[in-house]
mmCIF file of C-alpha atoms in Angstrom:
data_model
loop_
_atom_site.group_PDB
_atom_site.id
_atom_site.type_symbol
_atom_site.label_atom_id
_atom_site.label_comp_id
_atom_site.label_asym_id
_atom_site.label_seq_id
_atom_site.Cartn_x
_atom_site.Cartn_y
_atom_site.Cartn_z
ATOM 1 C CA MET A 61 0.118 0.038 -0.159
ATOM 2 C CA GLY A 62 1.150 3.436 -0.703
ATOM 3 C CA PRO A 63 2.044 6.251 1.697
ATOM 4 C CA THR A 64 -0.611 8.382 0.365
ATOM 5 C CA HIS A 65 -3.683 5.475 0.490
ATOM 6 C CA GLU A 66 -1.904 4.728 4.131
ATOM 7 C CA ALA A 67 -1.993 8.530 5.192
ATOM 8 C CA LEU A 68 -6.100 8.772 4.185
ATOM 9 C CA ILE A 69 -6.693 5.409 5.987
ATOM 10 C CA GLU A 70 -5.278 6.843 9.329
ATOM 11 C CA LEU A 71 -6.834 9.878 8.264
ATOM 12 C CA GLN A 72 -10.068 8.450 7.827
ATOM 13 C CA GLN A 73 -10.030 6.899 11.282
ATOM 14 C CA ILE A 74 -9.169 10.002 13.177
ATOM 15 C CA ASP A 75 -12.241 11.490 11.583
ATOM 16 C CA ASP A 76 -14.071 8.426 12.797
ATOM 17 C CA ASP A 77 -12.949 9.004 16.079
ATOM 18 C CA ILE A 78 -13.582 12.714 15.952
ATOM 19 C CA SER A 79 -17.328 11.825 14.609
ATOM 20 C CA LYS A 80 -17.841 9.631 17.706
ATOM 21 C CA ALA A 81 -16.076 11.867 20.164
ATOM 22 C CA GLN A 82 -18.859 14.703 18.797
ATOM 23 C CA ALA A 83 -21.652 12.585 19.151
ATOM 24 C CA HIS A 84 -20.389 11.494 22.780
ATOM 25 C CA ALA A 85 -19.770 15.229 23.470
ATOM 26 C CA GLY A 86 -23.269 16.068 21.837
ATOM 27 C CA GLY A 87 -25.376 13.622 24.026
ATOM 28 C CA PHE A 88 -24.153 15.404 27.440
ATOM 29 C CA GLU A 89 -26.479 18.148 27.180
ATOM 30 C CA GLU A 90 -29.398 15.724 27.475
ATOM 31 C CA ARG A 91 -27.487 14.081 30.259
ATOM 32 C CA PHE A 92 -27.456 17.555 31.933
ATOM 33 C CA ARG A 93 -31.518 18.289 31.491
ATOM 34 C CA GLU A 94 -31.768 14.685 33.266
ATOM 35 C CA VAL A 95 -29.848 15.377 36.128
ATOM 36 C CA GLU A 96 -30.868 18.679 36.895
ATOM 37 C CA ALA A 97 -35.052 17.931 35.732
ATOM 38 C CA PRO A 98 -35.799 17.546 39.650
ATOM 39 C CA LEU A 99 -34.428 20.625 40.408
ATOM 40 C CA ARG A 100 -35.817 22.683 37.668
ATOM 41 C CA THR A 101 -39.157 20.997 38.342
ATOM 42 C CA LEU A 102 -38.920 22.854 41.720
ATOM 43 C CA GLU A 103 -37.557 26.012 41.012
ATOM 44 C CA ASN A 104 -40.151 26.399 38.137
ATOM 45 C CA GLU A 105 -42.841 25.731 41.026
ATOM 46 C CA VAL A 106 -41.375 28.129 43.377
ATOM 47 C CA GLU A 107 -40.807 30.648 41.020
ATOM 48 C CA ALA A 108 -44.635 30.561 40.007
ATOM 49 C CA LEU A 109 -45.417 30.654 43.717
ATOM 50 C CA ARG A 110 -43.609 33.614 44.460
ATOM 51 C CA THR A 111 -44.951 35.072 41.514
ATOM 52 C CA ARG A 112 -48.442 34.048 43.319
ATOM 53 C CA VAL A 113 -47.573 35.582 46.737
ATOM 54 C CA GLY A 114 -46.886 38.907 45.153
ATOM 55 C CA ASP A 115 -49.999 38.965 43.218
ATOM 56 C CA LEU A 116 -51.802 38.163 46.448
ATOM 57 C CA LYS A 117 -50.159 41.094 48.263
ATOM 58 C CA GLN A 118 -50.847 43.406 45.752
ATOM 59 C CA GLN A 119 -54.555 42.309 45.456
ATOM 60 C CA ILE A 120 -54.718 42.466 49.793
ATOM 61 C CA LEU A 121 -53.223 46.372 49.287
ATOM 62 C CA LYS A 122 -55.843 47.300 46.537
ATOM 63 C CA LEU A 123 -58.956 45.871 48.731
ATOM 64 C CA GLU A 124 -57.077 47.731 51.734
ATOM 65 C CA THR A 125 -57.127 51.070 50.029
ATOM 66 C CA GLY A 126 -60.073 50.995 48.527
ATOM 67 C CA ALA A 127 -61.988 49.595 51.893
ATOM 68 C CA GLN A 128 -59.961 53.192 53.279
ATOM 69 C CA ASN A 129 -61.295 54.948 50.325
ATOM 70 C CA LYS A 130 -64.746 53.950 51.061
ATOM 71 C CA ARG A 131 -64.377 54.631 55.040
ATOM 72 C CA GLU A 132 -63.255 58.516 53.817
ATOM 73 C CA ARG A 133 -66.148 59.220 51.863
ATOM 74 C CA GLN A 134 -68.680 57.405 54.732
ATOM 75 C CA HIS A 135 -67.080 60.285 56.906
ATOM 76 C CA ALA A 136 -68.048 63.112 54.422
ATOM 77 C CA TYR A 137 -71.599 61.767 54.384
ATOM 78 C CA GLU A 138 -71.660 61.567 57.811
ATOM 79 C CA GLN A 139 -70.275 65.257 58.134
ATOM 80 C CA HIS A 140 -72.702 66.338 55.110
ATOM 81 C CA ILE A 141 -75.370 64.612 57.460
ATOM 82 C CA GLU A 142 -74.499 66.734 60.477
ATOM 83 C CA ARG A 143 -74.390 70.304 58.235
ATOM 84 C CA THR A 144 -77.692 69.640 56.463
ATOM 85 C CA LYS A 145 -81.066 71.008 57.049
ATOM 86 C CA SER A 146 -82.935 69.093 54.657
ATOM 87 C CA ARG A 147 -84.459 65.643 55.713
ATOM 88 C CA MET A 148 -84.692 64.623 51.881
ATOM 89 C CA GLU A 149 -80.665 65.126 51.660
ATOM 90 C CA GLU A 150 -80.030 63.630 54.747
ATOM 91 C CA ALA A 151 -82.308 60.202 54.027
ATOM 92 C CA ALA A 152 -79.859 59.885 50.552
ATOM 93 C CA ALA A 153 -76.889 60.801 52.643
ATOM 94 C CA ARG A 154 -77.857 57.870 54.879
ATOM 95 C CA ALA A 155 -78.730 55.467 52.014
ATOM 96 C CA GLU A 156 -75.285 56.249 50.368
ATOM 97 C CA ILE A 157 -73.295 55.700 53.515
ATOM 98 C CA ASP A 158 -75.389 52.190 54.160
ATOM 99 C CA LEU A 159 -73.897 51.130 50.664
ATOM 100 C CA ILE A 160 -70.432 52.222 50.957
ATOM 101 C CA ARG A 161 -70.503 50.688 54.801
ATOM 102 C CA ARG A 162 -71.777 47.427 52.766
ATOM 103 C CA ALA A 163 -68.749 47.822 50.067
ATOM 104 C CA THR A 164 -66.594 48.578 52.742
ATOM 105 C CA GLU A 165 -67.201 45.528 54.713
ATOM 106 C CA ALA A 166 -67.395 43.141 51.560
ATOM 107 C CA ASP A 167 -63.547 44.819 50.948
ATOM 108 C CA VAL A 168 -62.606 43.643 54.232
ATOM 109 C CA ALA A 169 -63.935 40.165 54.013
ATOM 110 C CA GLU A 170 -62.720 40.004 50.745
ATOM 111 C CA ALA A 171 -59.225 41.107 52.192
ATOM 112 C CA ARG A 172 -59.515 38.589 54.949
ATOM 113 C CA ASP A 173 -59.929 35.726 52.423
ATOM 114 C CA VAL A 174 -57.105 36.438 50.243
ATOM 115 C CA GLY A 175 -54.926 37.302 53.498
ATOM 116 C CA GLN A 176 -55.723 33.381 54.335
ATOM 117 C CA ASP A 177 -54.691 32.652 50.630
ATOM 118 C CA LEU A 178 -51.641 34.321 51.112
ATOM 119 C CA THR A 179 -51.058 32.522 54.842
ATOM 120 C CA ARG A 180 -50.966 29.205 53.246
ATOM 121 C CA ALA A 181 -49.348 30.197 49.695
ATOM 122 C CA GLU A 182 -46.288 31.465 52.016
ATOM 123 C CA LEU A 183 -46.282 28.559 54.031
ATOM 124 C CA ARG A 184 -46.204 26.515 50.976
ATOM 125 C CA LEU A 185 -43.425 28.662 49.586
ATOM 126 C CA SER A 186 -41.230 28.157 52.420
ATOM 127 C CA GLU A 187 -41.647 24.453 52.570
ATOM 128 C CA LEU A 188 -40.767 24.369 48.616
ATOM 129 C CA GLU A 189 -37.655 26.843 49.319
ATOM 130 C CA LYS A 190 -36.256 24.007 51.378
ATOM 131 C CA GLN A 191 -37.368 21.416 49.260
ATOM 132 C CA VAL A 192 -35.326 23.247 46.342
ATOM 133 C CA GLU A 193 -32.226 23.732 49.274
ATOM 134 C CA LYS A 194 -32.278 19.547 49.570
ATOM 135 C CA VAL A 195 -32.611 18.780 46.179
ATOM 136 C CA ARG A 196 -29.822 21.308 44.915
ATOM 137 C CA GLU A 197 -27.550 19.421 47.388
ATOM 138 C CA GLU A 198 -28.513 16.139 45.946
ATOM 139 C CA VAL A 199 -27.991 16.999 42.596
ATOM 140 C CA ALA A 200 -24.812 19.119 43.027
ATOM 141 C CA PRO A 201 -21.971 15.678 43.329
ATOM 142 C CA LYS A 202 -24.032 14.343 40.489
ATOM 143 C CA ARG A 203 -23.808 17.359 38.075
ATOM 144 C CA ASP A 204 -20.093 17.697 39.436
ATOM 145 C CA GLU A 205 -19.535 14.087 38.224
ATOM 146 C CA LEU A 206 -21.563 14.674 34.964
ATOM 147 C CA GLN A 207 -19.367 17.855 34.351
ATOM 148 C CA GLN A 208 -16.148 15.974 34.699
ATOM 149 C CA GLU A 209 -17.096 13.302 32.045
ATOM 150 C CA PHE A 210 -18.040 16.235 29.725
ATOM 151 C CA ASP A 211 -14.523 17.884 30.290
ATOM 152 C CA ALA A 212 -12.687 14.775 29.638
ATOM 153 C CA ALA A 213 -14.812 14.130 26.424
ATOM 154 C CA GLU A 214 -13.951 18.096 25.277
ATOM 155 C CA SER A 215 -10.584 16.940 25.943
ATOM 156 C CA GLU A 216 -10.211 14.091 24.344
ATOM 157 C CA LEU A 217 -12.158 15.447 21.055
ATOM 158 C CA ALA A 218 -9.846 18.668 20.920
ATOM 159 C CA THR A 219 -6.698 15.938 21.425
ATOM 160 C CA LEU A 220 -8.181 14.264 18.225
ATOM 161 C CA ARG A 221 -8.709 17.657 16.332
ATOM 162 C CA GLU A 222 -4.779 18.750 17.289
ATOM 163 C CA ARG A 223 -3.925 15.064 15.833
ATOM 164 C CA ARG A 224 -5.670 15.671 12.691
ATOM 165 C CA ALA A 225 -4.311 19.069 11.870
ATOM 166 C CA GLY A 226 -0.901 17.562 12.337
ATOM 167 C CA HIS A 227 -1.924 14.766 10.195
ATOM 168 C CA VAL A 228 -3.442 16.792 7.203
ATOM 169 C CA GLU A 229 -0.116 18.661 6.905
ATOM 170 C CA ARG A 230 1.660 15.813 5.821
ATOM 171 C CA ILE A 231 -0.742 14.756 3.143
ATOM 172 C CA ASP A 232 -0.871 15.486 -0.335
ATOM 173 C CA ARG A 233 -2.965 18.628 -1.277
ATOM 174 C CA ALA A 234 -4.704 17.057 -4.185
ATOM 175 C CA ALA A 235 -5.169 13.807 -2.344
ATOM 176 C CA LEU A 236 -6.481 15.773 0.675
ATOM 177 C CA THR A 237 -8.918 18.044 -1.406
ATOM 178 C CA LEU A 238 -10.061 14.475 -3.301
ATOM 179 C CA TYR A 239 -10.837 12.614 0.246
ATOM 180 C CA GLU A 240 -12.369 15.626 1.541
ATOM 181 C CA ARG A 241 -14.722 15.507 -1.404
ATOM 182 C CA VAL A 242 -15.698 11.983 -1.180
ATOM 183 C CA ARG A 243 -16.268 11.995 2.581
ATOM 184 C CA GLY A 244 -18.581 15.185 2.348
ATOM 185 C CA ARG A 245 -20.442 16.991 5.381
ATOM 186 C CA LYS A 246 -22.185 13.764 5.996
ATOM 187 C CA ALA A 247 -18.753 12.202 7.497
ATOM 188 C CA ARG A 248 -19.407 9.114 4.809
ATOM 189 C CA ARG A 249 -16.864 6.530 4.318
ATOM 190 C CA ALA A 250 -14.258 7.818 1.789
ATOM 191 C CA LEU A 251 -11.786 5.037 1.480
ATOM 192 C CA ALA A 252 -12.660 1.241 1.008
ATOM 193 C CA PRO A 253 -10.415 -1.726 0.344
ATOM 194 C CA MET A 254 -10.914 -3.676 -2.926
ATOM 195 C CA THR A 255 -11.771 -7.363 -2.030
ATOM 196 C CA PRO A 256 -9.557 -9.922 -3.408
ATOM 197 C CA GLU A 257 -11.774 -10.824 -6.055
ATOM 198 C CA GLY A 258 -11.828 -7.120 -7.224
ATOM 199 C CA ALA A 259 -15.081 -5.751 -5.989
ATOM 200 C CA CYS A 260 -15.266 -2.422 -4.090
ATOM 201 C CA GLY A 261 -15.091 -3.175 -0.488
ATOM 202 C CA ASN A 262 -18.096 -0.302 -0.023
ATOM 203 C CA CYS A 263 -20.712 -1.286 -2.248
ATOM 204 C CA PHE A 264 -19.564 -4.752 -3.500
ATOM 205 C CA ASN A 265 -19.704 -3.703 -7.188
ATOM 206 C CA MET A 266 -17.446 -5.642 -9.011
ATOM 207 C CA LEU A 267 -14.628 -3.664 -10.867
ATOM 208 C CA PRO A 268 -13.615 -3.946 -14.422
ATOM 209 C CA LEU A 269 -10.168 -6.082 -14.859
ATOM 210 C CA GLN A 270 -8.546 -2.676 -16.093
ATOM 211 C CA GLU A 271 -9.813 -0.994 -13.296
ATOM 212 C CA GLN A 272 -8.680 -3.709 -10.595
ATOM 213 C CA THR A 273 -4.994 -3.777 -11.964
ATOM 214 C CA GLU A 274 -5.148 0.079 -11.422
ATOM 215 C CA VAL A 275 -6.114 0.106 -8.299
ATOM 216 C CA ARG A 276 -3.230 -3.128 -7.276
ATOM 217 C CA ARG A 277 -0.438 -0.452 -9.111
ATOM 218 C CA GLU A 278 -1.168 2.280 -6.416
ATOM 219 C CA ASP A 279 0.396 4.525 -8.371
ATOM 220 C CA ALA A 280 -2.755 7.321 -7.928
ATOM 221 C CA LEU A 281 -6.110 7.348 -6.225
ATOM 222 C CA ARG A 282 -8.956 5.518 -8.106
ATOM 223 C CA ARG A 283 -12.351 5.680 -7.217
ATOM 224 C CA CYS A 284 -15.236 3.124 -7.395
ATOM 225 C CA GLU A 285 -17.269 4.230 -10.048
ATOM 226 C CA ALA A 286 -20.785 2.928 -8.301
ATOM 227 C CA CYS A 287 -20.586 4.690 -5.125
ATOM 228 C CA GLY A 288 -17.459 6.983 -5.365
ATOM 229 C CA VAL A 289 -15.286 5.666 -2.628
ATOM 230 C CA ILE A 290 -11.396 5.435 -3.203
ATOM 231 C CA LEU A 291 -10.183 2.250 -3.478
ATOM 232 C CA TYR A 292 -6.881 0.592 -1.844
ATOM 233 C CA THR A 293 -5.598 -3.205 -1.598
ATOM 234 C CA GLN A 294 -5.476 -4.879 1.242
ATOM 235 C CA GLU A 295 -2.224 -6.341 2.221
#
């Protein structure tokens, strides 16, 4: 086997190793999600509950403000009654006061109910926050272990890429260009041996006798006319 064929076969092996290393490293994203899933679920629940607590507080503030405004209106009508001498105006003012009083009581009652909801929500939030801390402590060592595996996979991938960069420097430019064109973006097989019977080792299409002879000479890179791979003879 000629040196060019040997160099391309070694390059193909390196590229295959890089593809495997990339697939291995790419799988860590899903593994990280799986490890962190229980924590993320709890954190999302905590965030949603914090939002609800804030909304309940705003609702209580709105009801209390509304009740206070109604009390001020009621006080204004009561002062008006003291000043008026008209029985009709006094009756109308007292009717308005009665309506305001009932509305105020409704606001106060609703604020009390919302306050109970707020208390329950805050208690639940406190429980969830404790659960989050517990799960975070449980997840941390698993994530650290996974991070170490990921770092090792990335280091292996970087080493393979450095090895490839050094290896291609020793390959003829034309041969390298042909190899990369055949392999393509989908990382298909670029080289295959010719079988002892004279068939392509990739698609097993039988080669004409002349082509078999040219492949055996190894004075140039020969491709299978059927599938396009670069052929070489097996030792």
